Short mmCIF file of C-alpha atoms in Angstrom, two decimals:
data_model
loop_
_atom_site.label_atom_id
_atom_site.label_comp_id
_atom_site.label_asym_id
_atom_site.label_seq_id
_atom_site.Cartn_x
_atom_site.Cartn_y
_atom_site.Cartn_z
CA MET A 1 -57.04 -12.31 50.59
CA GLY A 2 -54.27 -11.13 48.58
CA PRO A 3 -55.60 -9.46 45.26
CA THR A 4 -58.22 -7.85 47.30
CA GLN A 5 -56.08 -6.14 49.36
CA SER A 6 -53.81 -4.67 46.87
CA LEU A 7 -56.95 -3.87 45.13
CA SER A 8 -58.53 -1.90 48.10
CA GLN A 9 -55.01 -0.39 48.56
CA ARG A 10 -54.96 0.70 44.65
CA ILE A 11 -58.46 2.69 45.93
CA SER A 12 -56.84 3.95 48.71
CA THR A 13 -53.98 5.38 47.25
CA ALA A 14 -55.14 6.81 44.40
CA ALA A 15 -58.31 8.68 46.49
CA THR A 16 -55.06 10.21 48.14
CA ALA A 17 -53.66 11.21 45.65
CA ALA A 18 -56.55 12.49 44.35
CA THR A 19 -57.45 14.24 47.16
CA LEU A 20 -54.31 15.91 47.67
CA ILE A 21 -53.55 17.31 43.88
CA LEU A 22 -57.56 18.84 44.13
CA ALA A 23 -56.42 20.63 47.77
CA GLY A 24 -53.48 21.71 46.12
CA ILE A 25 -55.03 22.92 43.29
CA ALA A 26 -58.12 24.57 45.43
CA ALA A 27 -54.78 26.51 47.25
CA LEU A 28 -52.94 27.36 44.37
CA ALA A 29 -56.58 29.13 42.83
CA VAL A 30 -57.39 30.99 46.00
CA VAL A 31 -53.68 32.63 45.77
CA VAL A 32 -54.21 32.96 41.93
CA LEU A 33 -57.84 34.13 42.35
CA ALA A 34 -57.11 36.99 44.88
CA ASP A 35 -54.06 38.51 42.77
CA PRO A 36 -53.84 35.97 38.83
CA VAL A 37 -50.57 37.92 37.84
CA GLY A 38 -48.81 39.21 40.80
CA ALA A 39 -48.97 36.27 43.00
CA TRP A 40 -47.78 34.06 41.21
CA ALA A 41 -45.40 36.54 39.97
CA ASP A 42 -44.07 37.22 43.19
CA LEU A 43 -42.90 33.59 44.04
CA PRO A 44 -39.68 32.55 43.64
CA ARG A 45 -38.55 30.85 40.28
CA ASP A 46 -37.22 27.68 42.71
CA ILE A 47 -41.00 27.52 44.28
CA ARG A 48 -42.33 28.05 41.30
CA LEU A 49 -40.81 24.56 39.52
CA GLY A 50 -41.68 22.85 42.56
CA VAL A 51 -44.72 23.25 42.93
CA ALA A 52 -44.94 22.13 38.71
CA ALA A 53 -42.33 19.03 39.52
CA VAL A 54 -44.97 18.39 42.44
CA GLY A 55 -48.02 18.79 40.23
CA PHE A 56 -46.56 16.69 37.43
CA LEU A 57 -45.55 13.77 39.50
CA ALA A 58 -48.53 13.92 41.47
CA LEU A 59 -50.95 13.56 38.04
CA ALA A 60 -48.45 10.65 36.73
CA THR A 61 -48.80 8.66 39.67
CA LEU A 62 -52.90 9.31 39.52
CA ALA A 63 -52.34 8.10 35.55
CA ALA A 64 -50.78 5.01 36.86
CA LEU A 65 -53.11 3.77 39.61
CA LEU A 66 -56.05 4.86 37.60
CA LEU A 67 -54.55 2.51 34.81
CA GLY A 68 -54.41 -0.23 37.32
CA LEU A 69 -57.49 0.49 38.72
CA GLY A 70 -58.84 -0.21 34.82
CA ARG A 71 -56.78 -4.03 34.55
CA SER A 72 -58.28 -4.48 38.26
CA TYR A 73 -61.43 -3.41 36.45
CA ARG A 74 -61.56 -5.56 33.49
CA THR A 75 -60.66 -8.36 35.68
CA LEU A 76 -63.18 -8.10 37.85
CA ALA A 77 -65.88 -7.66 35.11
CA ARG A 78 -64.54 -10.88 33.34
CA LEU A 79 -64.70 -12.81 37.19
CA GLY A 80 -68.06 -11.82 37.72
CA SER A 81 -69.47 -12.72 33.44
CA ALA A 82 -67.74 -16.25 34.63
CA LEU A 83 -69.25 -16.58 38.07
CA ARG A 84 -72.57 -15.98 36.26
CA ASP A 85 -72.12 -18.11 33.07
CA HIS A 86 -71.78 -20.64 36.40
CA ALA A 87 -74.90 -20.18 37.68
CA ASP A 88 -76.17 -20.43 34.62
CA GLY A 89 -74.63 -23.72 34.71
CA GLU A 90 -71.85 -24.03 32.45
CA PRO A 91 -70.55 -27.39 33.40
CA ASP A 92 -66.98 -27.06 32.12
CA PRO A 93 -64.60 -25.32 34.40
CA GLU A 94 -62.07 -24.81 32.03
CA ALA A 95 -64.79 -22.17 29.93
CA LEU A 96 -64.65 -20.11 33.49
CA ARG A 97 -61.13 -19.81 33.09
CA ILE A 98 -59.79 -16.02 32.65
CA THR A 99 -57.16 -16.01 30.29
CA ARG A 100 -56.60 -12.76 28.50
CA GLU A 101 -55.30 -11.03 32.64
CA SER A 102 -52.40 -11.49 33.98
CA ASP A 103 -52.78 -10.12 37.77
CA ALA A 104 -52.81 -11.67 40.97
CA THR A 105 -56.43 -11.35 40.81
CA ALA A 106 -56.87 -13.50 37.68
CA ALA A 107 -53.92 -15.89 38.89
CA ALA A 108 -56.04 -16.69 42.04
CA TRP A 109 -58.74 -17.74 40.22
CA GLY A 110 -57.30 -19.72 38.33
CA ARG A 111 -55.78 -21.66 41.34
CA LEU A 112 -59.17 -21.91 42.15
CA LEU A 113 -60.45 -23.57 39.74
CA ASP A 114 -57.35 -26.30 39.20
CA ASP A 115 -58.54 -26.80 42.98
CA TRP A 116 -61.88 -27.70 41.87
CA ILE A 117 -61.43 -29.45 38.71
CA ASP A 118 -59.03 -31.92 41.41
CA ALA A 119 -61.87 -31.94 43.57
CA ARG A 120 -64.36 -33.30 41.29
CA GLU A 121 -61.91 -35.68 39.79
CA ARG A 122 -61.15 -36.93 43.21
CA ALA A 123 -65.34 -36.68 43.51
CA ASP A 124 -65.85 -39.02 40.65
CA ASP A 125 -63.09 -41.43 41.45
CA ASP A 126 -64.66 -42.02 45.01
CA HIS A 127 -68.08 -42.21 43.22
CA ALA A 128 -66.95 -45.21 40.65
CA ALA A 129 -65.11 -47.27 43.88
CA ARG A 130 -68.50 -46.75 46.01
CA GLN A 131 -70.11 -47.75 42.88
CA LEU A 132 -68.31 -51.05 42.83
CA ASP A 133 -68.63 -51.57 47.05
CA ASP A 134 -71.60 -49.71 47.81
CA ALA A 135 -74.53 -49.85 44.89
CA GLY A 136 -76.31 -53.02 45.38
CA ARG A 137 -73.12 -55.08 45.29
CA GLY A 138 -71.07 -56.84 47.94
CA PRO A 139 -68.01 -58.77 47.86
CA ALA A 140 -69.10 -61.00 45.92
CA ASP A 141 -70.22 -59.82 43.12
CA ARG A 142 -67.31 -57.25 43.03
CA ASP A 143 -65.21 -60.34 42.55
CA GLY A 144 -67.64 -61.36 39.62
CA LEU A 145 -67.17 -57.82 37.59
CA LEU A 146 -63.44 -58.09 38.11
CA ASP A 147 -63.13 -61.99 37.34
CA ALA A 148 -65.08 -60.82 33.62
CA VAL A 149 -61.88 -58.81 33.19
CA ALA A 150 -59.68 -60.80 30.24
CA HIS A 151 -56.32 -59.62 32.09
CA GLY A 152 -54.67 -60.13 35.76
CA VAL A 153 -56.23 -57.37 38.46
CA VAL A 154 -53.82 -57.16 41.36
CA VAL A 155 -54.40 -54.71 44.25
CA ILE A 156 -51.80 -53.16 46.22
CA ASP A 157 -52.37 -51.51 49.82
CA PRO A 158 -49.32 -49.22 50.57
CA LYS A 159 -47.75 -52.21 52.82
CA LEU A 160 -47.51 -53.89 49.45
CA GLN A 161 -49.95 -56.77 50.43
CA ILE A 162 -52.57 -58.29 48.39
CA THR A 163 -56.04 -56.78 48.95
CA LEU A 164 -58.18 -57.56 45.59
CA VAL A 165 -57.43 -60.48 42.93
CA ASN A 166 -59.46 -61.63 40.03
CA GLY A 167 -59.44 -64.89 38.36
CA ALA A 168 -57.29 -64.20 35.40
CA ALA A 169 -54.64 -62.92 38.03
CA CYS A 170 -54.80 -66.28 40.01
CA ARG A 171 -54.22 -68.50 36.95
CA LEU A 172 -51.35 -66.28 35.59
CA LEU A 173 -50.05 -66.38 39.15
CA VAL A 174 -50.84 -70.18 39.46
CA ARG A 175 -52.00 -69.54 43.36
CA SER A 176 -55.54 -69.78 44.82
CA ARG A 177 -57.90 -66.63 45.38
CA GLU A 178 -57.59 -67.45 48.85
CA ARG A 179 -53.47 -67.58 48.83
CA LEU A 180 -53.25 -64.65 47.57
CA LEU A 181 -55.33 -62.51 49.35
CA GLY A 182 -53.36 -60.73 52.17
CA ALA A 183 -50.11 -61.97 50.60
CA PRO A 184 -47.22 -59.92 50.43
CA LEU A 185 -46.02 -59.77 46.41
CA ASP A 186 -42.44 -59.38 47.07
CA LYS A 187 -42.74 -63.78 47.90
CA LEU A 188 -44.81 -64.40 45.07
CA LEU A 189 -43.14 -62.53 41.98
CA PRO A 190 -39.41 -62.36 40.75
CA ASP A 191 -37.66 -58.53 41.41
CA ASP A 192 -37.91 -57.20 38.34
CA GLY A 193 -38.83 -53.71 39.66
CA LEU A 194 -41.69 -54.25 39.74
CA THR A 195 -42.12 -53.69 43.85
CA ASP A 196 -39.84 -50.53 43.84
CA LEU A 197 -42.54 -49.28 40.71
CA ILE A 198 -45.28 -49.59 42.95
CA ARG A 199 -43.56 -48.01 45.89
CA ARG A 200 -42.52 -45.35 43.56
CA VAL A 201 -46.42 -44.64 42.47
CA LEU A 202 -47.70 -45.16 45.75
CA ALA A 203 -45.36 -42.01 47.02
CA SER A 204 -45.65 -40.10 43.56
CA PRO A 205 -47.44 -37.01 44.52
CA ASP A 206 -49.07 -36.56 40.24
CA GLY A 207 -50.04 -39.64 40.68
CA ARG A 208 -48.38 -41.11 37.91
CA GLY A 209 -48.10 -44.49 36.95
CA GLY A 210 -45.64 -46.86 35.28
CA ALA A 211 -44.91 -50.39 33.81
CA ALA A 212 -42.27 -52.85 33.81
CA GLU A 213 -41.63 -56.93 32.23
CA LEU A 214 -40.81 -59.31 34.74
CA THR A 215 -40.22 -63.01 33.95
CA PHE A 216 -42.48 -65.67 36.03
CA ASN A 217 -41.55 -68.99 36.86
CA ALA A 218 -43.83 -71.02 38.78
CA GLY A 219 -42.68 -74.74 37.85
CA GLU A 220 -43.88 -74.80 34.42
CA GLU A 221 -41.72 -75.91 31.59
CA GLN A 222 -40.67 -72.46 30.07
CA GLU A 223 -41.09 -68.84 31.61
CA SER A 224 -43.87 -66.91 31.73
CA VAL A 225 -43.83 -62.64 30.62
CA PHE A 226 -45.53 -60.42 31.75
CA ARG A 227 -46.30 -56.92 31.33
CA ALA A 228 -47.35 -55.31 34.32
CA THR A 229 -48.74 -52.08 34.76
CA VAL A 230 -49.30 -50.06 37.90
CA ARG A 231 -52.19 -47.20 38.46
CA PRO A 232 -52.26 -44.78 41.73
CA VAL A 233 -56.14 -45.78 42.74
CA GLY A 234 -56.90 -43.62 45.86
CA ARG A 235 -60.44 -44.15 48.20
CA GLY A 236 -61.41 -41.57 51.18
CA GLY A 237 -57.52 -40.48 51.81
CA ARG A 238 -56.09 -43.82 51.08
CA ARG A 239 -53.88 -44.62 47.91
CA ASP A 240 -53.56 -48.16 46.85
CA ALA A 241 -51.75 -49.21 43.71
CA LEU A 242 -53.90 -51.53 40.98
CA ILE A 243 -51.88 -53.73 38.60
CA LEU A 244 -52.94 -54.97 35.06
CA PHE A 245 -50.94 -57.55 33.92
CA GLU A 246 -50.94 -58.99 30.98
CA ASP A 247 -49.20 -62.04 29.46
CA VAL A 248 -47.01 -60.92 26.59
CA THR A 249 -44.50 -64.51 26.71
CA GLN A 250 -46.43 -64.99 23.23
CA GLN A 251 -45.45 -61.74 22.02
CA ARG A 252 -42.45 -62.09 23.27
CA THR A 253 -41.75 -65.56 21.85
CA ALA A 254 -42.73 -63.84 18.08
CA ASP A 255 -40.48 -61.16 18.76
CA ARG A 256 -37.14 -63.39 19.25
CA SER A 257 -38.51 -65.80 16.31
CA ARG A 258 -38.03 -63.11 14.10
CA ASN A 259 -35.03 -61.76 15.14
CA LEU A 260 -33.75 -65.22 14.72
CA PHE A 261 -35.04 -65.57 11.71
CA VAL A 262 -33.72 -62.21 10.27
CA ALA A 263 -30.30 -63.69 11.11
CA GLN A 264 -30.82 -66.84 9.86
CA ALA A 265 -32.52 -65.65 6.75
CA THR A 266 -29.90 -63.13 6.24
CA HIS A 267 -27.52 -66.06 6.39
CA GLU A 268 -29.40 -68.42 3.70
CA LEU A 269 -28.80 -65.42 1.95
CA ARG A 270 -25.49 -64.71 2.36
CA THR A 271 -24.56 -68.97 1.48
CA PRO A 272 -25.03 -68.75 -1.41
CA LEU A 273 -23.64 -65.66 -2.81
CA THR A 274 -20.74 -66.39 -1.61
CA ASN A 275 -20.58 -69.38 -3.11
CA ILE A 276 -21.75 -68.67 -6.68
CA GLY A 277 -19.41 -65.37 -6.28
CA LEU A 278 -16.27 -68.06 -5.68
CA TYR A 279 -17.14 -70.70 -8.34
CA LEU A 280 -17.39 -67.58 -10.43
CA GLU A 281 -13.63 -66.68 -9.80
CA ARG A 282 -12.52 -70.46 -9.78
CA ALA A 283 -14.62 -70.12 -13.55
CA ILE A 284 -13.04 -66.86 -14.93
CA ASP A 285 -9.07 -67.79 -13.59
CA LEU A 286 -9.94 -72.17 -15.89
CA ASP A 287 -8.37 -72.02 -18.92
CA ASP A 288 -10.12 -72.22 -22.37
CA ALA A 289 -9.08 -76.57 -22.16
CA GLU A 290 -10.77 -77.24 -19.21
CA VAL A 291 -14.40 -77.74 -19.62
CA ALA A 292 -15.10 -79.95 -17.62
CA ALA A 293 -14.32 -77.49 -14.48
CA ARG A 294 -15.65 -74.46 -16.10
CA ALA A 295 -18.79 -77.03 -16.57
CA GLU A 296 -18.40 -77.76 -12.91
CA CYS A 297 -18.77 -74.28 -11.79
CA LEU A 298 -21.30 -73.34 -13.76
CA ASN A 299 -23.24 -76.34 -12.62
CA VAL A 300 -22.45 -75.26 -8.31
CA MET A 301 -23.47 -71.87 -9.48
CA ASN A 302 -27.14 -72.72 -11.04
CA GLN A 303 -27.82 -74.56 -8.27
CA GLU A 304 -26.92 -72.26 -5.88
CA VAL A 305 -28.76 -69.19 -8.00
CA LEU A 306 -31.99 -71.86 -7.80
CA ARG A 307 -31.03 -72.33 -3.82
CA LEU A 308 -30.65 -68.55 -3.73
CA GLY A 309 -34.64 -67.80 -5.88
CA ARG A 310 -36.40 -70.37 -3.13
CA VAL A 311 -35.28 -68.63 -0.31
CA VAL A 312 -36.21 -65.21 -2.10
CA GLU A 313 -39.56 -67.05 -2.98
CA GLU A 314 -40.29 -69.00 0.84
CA VAL A 315 -39.88 -64.63 2.31
CA LEU A 316 -42.07 -63.85 -0.39
CA SER A 317 -44.81 -66.53 0.46
CA VAL A 318 -44.20 -65.72 4.74
CA SER A 319 -45.03 -61.90 3.36
CA GLU A 320 -48.42 -63.21 1.74
CA ILE A 321 -49.11 -65.59 4.43
CA GLU A 322 -48.70 -63.10 7.35
CA ALA A 323 -50.98 -60.60 4.76
CA GLY A 324 -53.35 -63.44 3.79
CA SER A 325 -52.87 -62.14 0.29
CA LEU A 326 -51.14 -65.91 -1.12
CA GLN A 327 -53.02 -67.42 -4.06
CA VAL A 328 -51.97 -70.29 -6.37
CA ARG A 329 -51.87 -70.49 -9.59
CA ARG A 330 -53.60 -73.55 -11.57
CA ASP A 331 -51.28 -75.32 -14.25
CA ASP A 332 -50.47 -79.35 -14.77
CA VAL A 333 -47.93 -80.72 -12.67
CA ARG A 334 -46.60 -83.97 -13.10
CA VAL A 335 -45.73 -85.27 -9.65
CA ASP A 336 -42.82 -87.89 -10.80
CA GLU A 337 -41.35 -84.74 -12.75
CA LEU A 338 -41.75 -82.65 -9.47
CA VAL A 339 -40.37 -85.74 -7.20
CA ARG A 340 -37.61 -86.37 -9.21
CA GLN A 341 -36.42 -82.81 -9.93
CA ILE A 342 -36.16 -82.62 -5.86
CA GLU A 343 -34.06 -86.00 -6.17
CA ALA A 344 -32.02 -84.62 -8.10
CA GLU A 345 -31.46 -81.19 -6.06
CA PHE A 346 -30.98 -83.43 -2.99
CA ARG A 347 -28.82 -86.35 -3.52
CA PRO A 348 -25.31 -85.16 -3.89
CA HIS A 349 -26.40 -83.23 -0.33
CA ALA A 350 -27.31 -86.42 0.82
CA ALA A 351 -24.11 -88.69 -0.89
CA ASP A 352 -21.80 -85.60 1.23
CA LYS A 353 -23.43 -86.92 5.09
CA PRO A 354 -23.73 -90.22 3.67
CA VAL A 355 -27.63 -90.05 3.86
CA THR A 356 -29.21 -93.19 1.58
CA LEU A 357 -31.71 -90.92 -0.63
CA GLU A 358 -34.26 -93.45 -1.67
CA ILE A 359 -37.04 -92.55 -4.40
CA ASP A 360 -40.23 -94.73 -4.52
CA LEU A 361 -42.97 -93.74 -7.33
CA PRO A 362 -45.48 -95.65 -8.96
CA PRO A 363 -46.42 -97.03 -12.32
CA LYS A 364 -48.23 -94.74 -13.29
CA CYS A 365 -48.16 -90.93 -11.68
CA PRO A 366 -50.83 -88.77 -11.58
CA VAL A 367 -51.02 -85.40 -12.88
CA LEU A 368 -51.73 -82.59 -10.59
CA GLN A 369 -53.80 -79.01 -11.32
CA GLY A 370 -51.87 -76.71 -8.96
CA ASP A 371 -48.78 -73.92 -8.86
CA ARG A 372 -46.02 -75.73 -9.56
CA GLU A 373 -43.75 -73.69 -7.73
CA LYS A 374 -45.33 -73.42 -4.82
CA LEU A 375 -45.53 -77.46 -4.96
CA SER A 376 -42.17 -77.86 -5.71
CA VAL A 377 -41.19 -75.38 -2.42
CA ALA A 378 -43.24 -77.49 -0.32
CA LEU A 379 -41.82 -80.66 -1.17
CA HIS A 380 -38.58 -79.32 -1.08
CA ASN A 381 -39.08 -78.14 2.27
CA LEU A 382 -39.84 -81.60 3.21
CA VAL A 383 -37.23 -83.51 1.81
CA GLY A 384 -34.93 -80.89 2.59
CA ASN A 385 -35.58 -81.61 6.67
CA ALA A 386 -35.63 -84.75 6.36
CA VAL A 387 -32.05 -84.50 4.94
CA LYS A 388 -31.02 -82.14 7.21
CA TYR A 389 -31.71 -83.87 10.69
CA THR A 390 -30.64 -87.26 9.52
CA PRO A 391 -27.28 -87.95 10.99
CA ALA A 392 -24.61 -90.17 8.70
CA GLY A 393 -25.69 -93.27 7.81
CA GLY A 394 -29.63 -92.78 7.81
CA THR A 395 -31.85 -92.75 5.48
CA VAL A 396 -34.66 -90.59 3.66
CA ARG A 397 -37.56 -92.27 1.63
CA VAL A 398 -39.86 -90.32 -0.86
CA SER A 399 -42.99 -92.12 -1.60
CA VAL A 400 -45.89 -91.92 -3.92
CA THR A 401 -49.12 -93.50 -3.90
CA SER A 402 -52.67 -92.97 -5.46
CA ASP A 403 -56.20 -93.74 -5.57
CA ASP A 404 -59.70 -91.79 -6.18
CA ALA A 405 -59.78 -90.27 -2.84
CA GLU A 406 -55.88 -88.85 -2.83
CA VAL A 407 -52.57 -88.27 -3.35
CA VAL A 408 -50.04 -88.48 -1.11
CA VAL A 409 -46.43 -87.56 -1.21
CA ALA A 410 -44.47 -88.82 2.41
CA VAL A 411 -41.15 -88.15 3.55
CA SER A 412 -39.99 -90.33 5.75
CA ASP A 413 -36.22 -90.58 7.37
CA THR A 414 -34.89 -92.23 10.06
CA GLY A 415 -33.01 -88.51 11.98
CA ILE A 416 -33.31 -87.39 15.50
CA GLY A 417 -37.13 -87.13 15.25
CA ILE A 418 -39.13 -84.50 17.17
CA ALA A 419 -40.25 -84.56 21.03
CA GLU A 420 -43.86 -85.18 21.61
CA HIS A 421 -44.78 -82.45 23.33
CA GLU A 422 -43.23 -80.07 20.29
CA LEU A 423 -44.67 -82.02 17.84
CA PRO A 424 -47.58 -79.74 17.36
CA LYS A 425 -45.84 -77.18 17.21
CA VAL A 426 -43.68 -77.45 14.19
CA PHE A 427 -46.02 -76.28 11.59
CA GLU A 428 -45.96 -72.38 13.66
CA LYS A 429 -44.18 -69.88 11.53
CA PHE A 430 -40.14 -68.98 13.52
CA TYR A 431 -40.68 -72.49 15.83
CA ARG A 432 -37.66 -74.63 16.10
CA ALA A 433 -37.59 -77.62 18.25
CA ASP A 434 -35.36 -76.90 21.56
CA ASP A 435 -33.33 -79.56 20.57
CA GLU A 436 -29.28 -79.34 21.54
CA ARG A 437 -28.77 -81.21 18.30
CA LEU A 438 -30.61 -78.62 15.95
CA ARG A 439 -27.86 -74.98 16.93
CA ASP A 440 -25.44 -76.03 15.14
CA ILE A 441 -28.10 -76.63 11.90
CA THR A 442 -29.35 -73.34 10.38
CA GLY A 443 -32.77 -72.67 9.28
CA THR A 444 -35.58 -70.22 9.12
CA GLY A 445 -38.55 -72.17 11.10
CA LEU A 446 -40.37 -70.93 8.23
CA GLY A 447 -40.16 -73.95 5.89
CA LEU A 448 -43.09 -76.12 7.47
CA ALA A 449 -45.86 -73.44 8.27
CA LEU A 450 -44.89 -72.49 4.17
CA SER A 451 -45.66 -76.15 3.04
CA ARG A 452 -48.72 -76.44 4.86
CA GLU A 453 -49.95 -73.73 3.84
CA VAL A 454 -49.44 -74.10 0.55
CA VAL A 455 -50.45 -77.97 0.94
CA ARG A 456 -53.88 -76.17 2.26
CA LEU A 457 -54.56 -73.43 -0.52
CA HIS A 458 -54.46 -77.19 -2.81
CA GLY A 459 -57.60 -77.99 -0.51
CA GLY A 460 -55.05 -80.68 1.23
CA ASP A 461 -53.14 -81.03 3.97
CA VAL A 462 -49.79 -81.81 5.43
CA THR A 463 -49.30 -84.18 8.84
CA ALA A 464 -46.63 -85.18 11.04
CA GLU A 465 -45.20 -88.80 12.91
CA SER A 466 -42.22 -88.67 15.28
CA ILE A 467 -40.47 -91.19 17.59
CA LEU A 468 -37.62 -88.75 19.15
CA ASN A 469 -34.35 -90.08 18.09
CA GLN A 470 -35.80 -92.76 15.70
CA GLY A 471 -37.29 -90.61 13.09
CA SER A 472 -40.04 -88.89 11.34
CA THR A 473 -42.69 -89.21 8.78
CA PHE A 474 -44.57 -85.71 7.17
CA THR A 475 -47.74 -87.11 4.90
CA LEU A 476 -48.27 -84.66 2.07
CA ARG A 477 -51.93 -84.94 0.74
CA LEU A 478 -54.32 -83.59 -1.97
CA PRO A 479 -57.86 -84.59 -2.99
CA ALA A 480 -58.44 -86.57 -6.28
CA SER A 481 -60.44 -84.06 -7.87
CA THR A 482 -56.85 -81.71 -8.67
CA ALA A 483 -54.96 -84.84 -10.22
CA ALA A 484 -55.90 -87.46 -13.14
CA ALA A 485 -54.30 -90.39 -13.97
CA ALA A 486 -51.50 -89.84 -16.65
CA ALA A 487 -50.08 -92.80 -19.08
#
């Protein structure tokens, strides 16, 4: 209405100005034609100047009005073109928008298109809702469709009561569908900001959603972490909130484990570097005559360098496992030499606790075809864990047996053991048992996972047996096809 009035006013004003100018020109023409020279010359100078000024202003006003009429005409022309395109079946409202004009008519047309787009989107939402509820689908069919969704789906009304729930949400919330329907949400979940988020989404004029993470404990041993994504859904003028629940417990556990791994790996790297620096300074300060002390320093530095190399190798191997590119290089590996090397490395650590380290090798030890470095890391991790988690006075035993089918290396200890429910998880990357006695014992949570991966690449496997507070046995098995008897 406003743009139409503005255009009509412009036309009326232009017509009036044009009429006045033409009338003035006609009157002046009559005077001039009667006495072309004398009449104009006889007029006082002030009158002549006034007439000239009025004529100039009238012409300027007419020119401005004509320019405005020109812009309005262009807008109306483009508006007419847009209407013709719409009549011809143009489906995209954005293609009908007038983008090169900025007057009131173009602005009003833009607002009309925006309202049209919003109305069409609401109509699409209502149509989808009617398809779900009315197009030959009853409540049972609707529930069946939602139950096929892997994530939990919950619909909340403005009173924050559950009006719709699928099977995945029932499993996540550990409640039956009958118990959830009609129940207030704040009675089922902890107040981690979800209720406030739902209220904001329901009250939001622009229909914005949001997301929040919350922990939920339904009597289980560990808390579950959910990511709740909230979106407004409207149907017939009513606005509800749709909540999509996603269980991210494993992701958050993995994140914490990775952060812990970074901290522990940093510690594992810092310790040998610190020891190397200390013993290097001591070796520099020793006199030339103190040969035995210098040899001890060199021996410690050598052990720490080997330890540092194993940590770096472990980290690199885990990266290869994650990338799926871990490979082994086949070569002769004498099992007895491998075990003796591990014994020489850990016997000083065992004596410091003290822990008895026993080695049981057969008279004829097999020669494996495999990657010596990676097999050494695998066995090192098994023996290292046994010594680490065995209290003072305990025993760690490494035994090797072989037959026509397989070669078996068993590492048993009388340590703290592993709880039965945690035993299947010990080979998972970054996993450490939830035992208070482990808090002061450093570790990356990668050793067993790496050992099993390496052995499986050789065609074998690593298994574990344990009784809490009595000890554990980790058994490394390799098929006989990778070994040959040696005298």
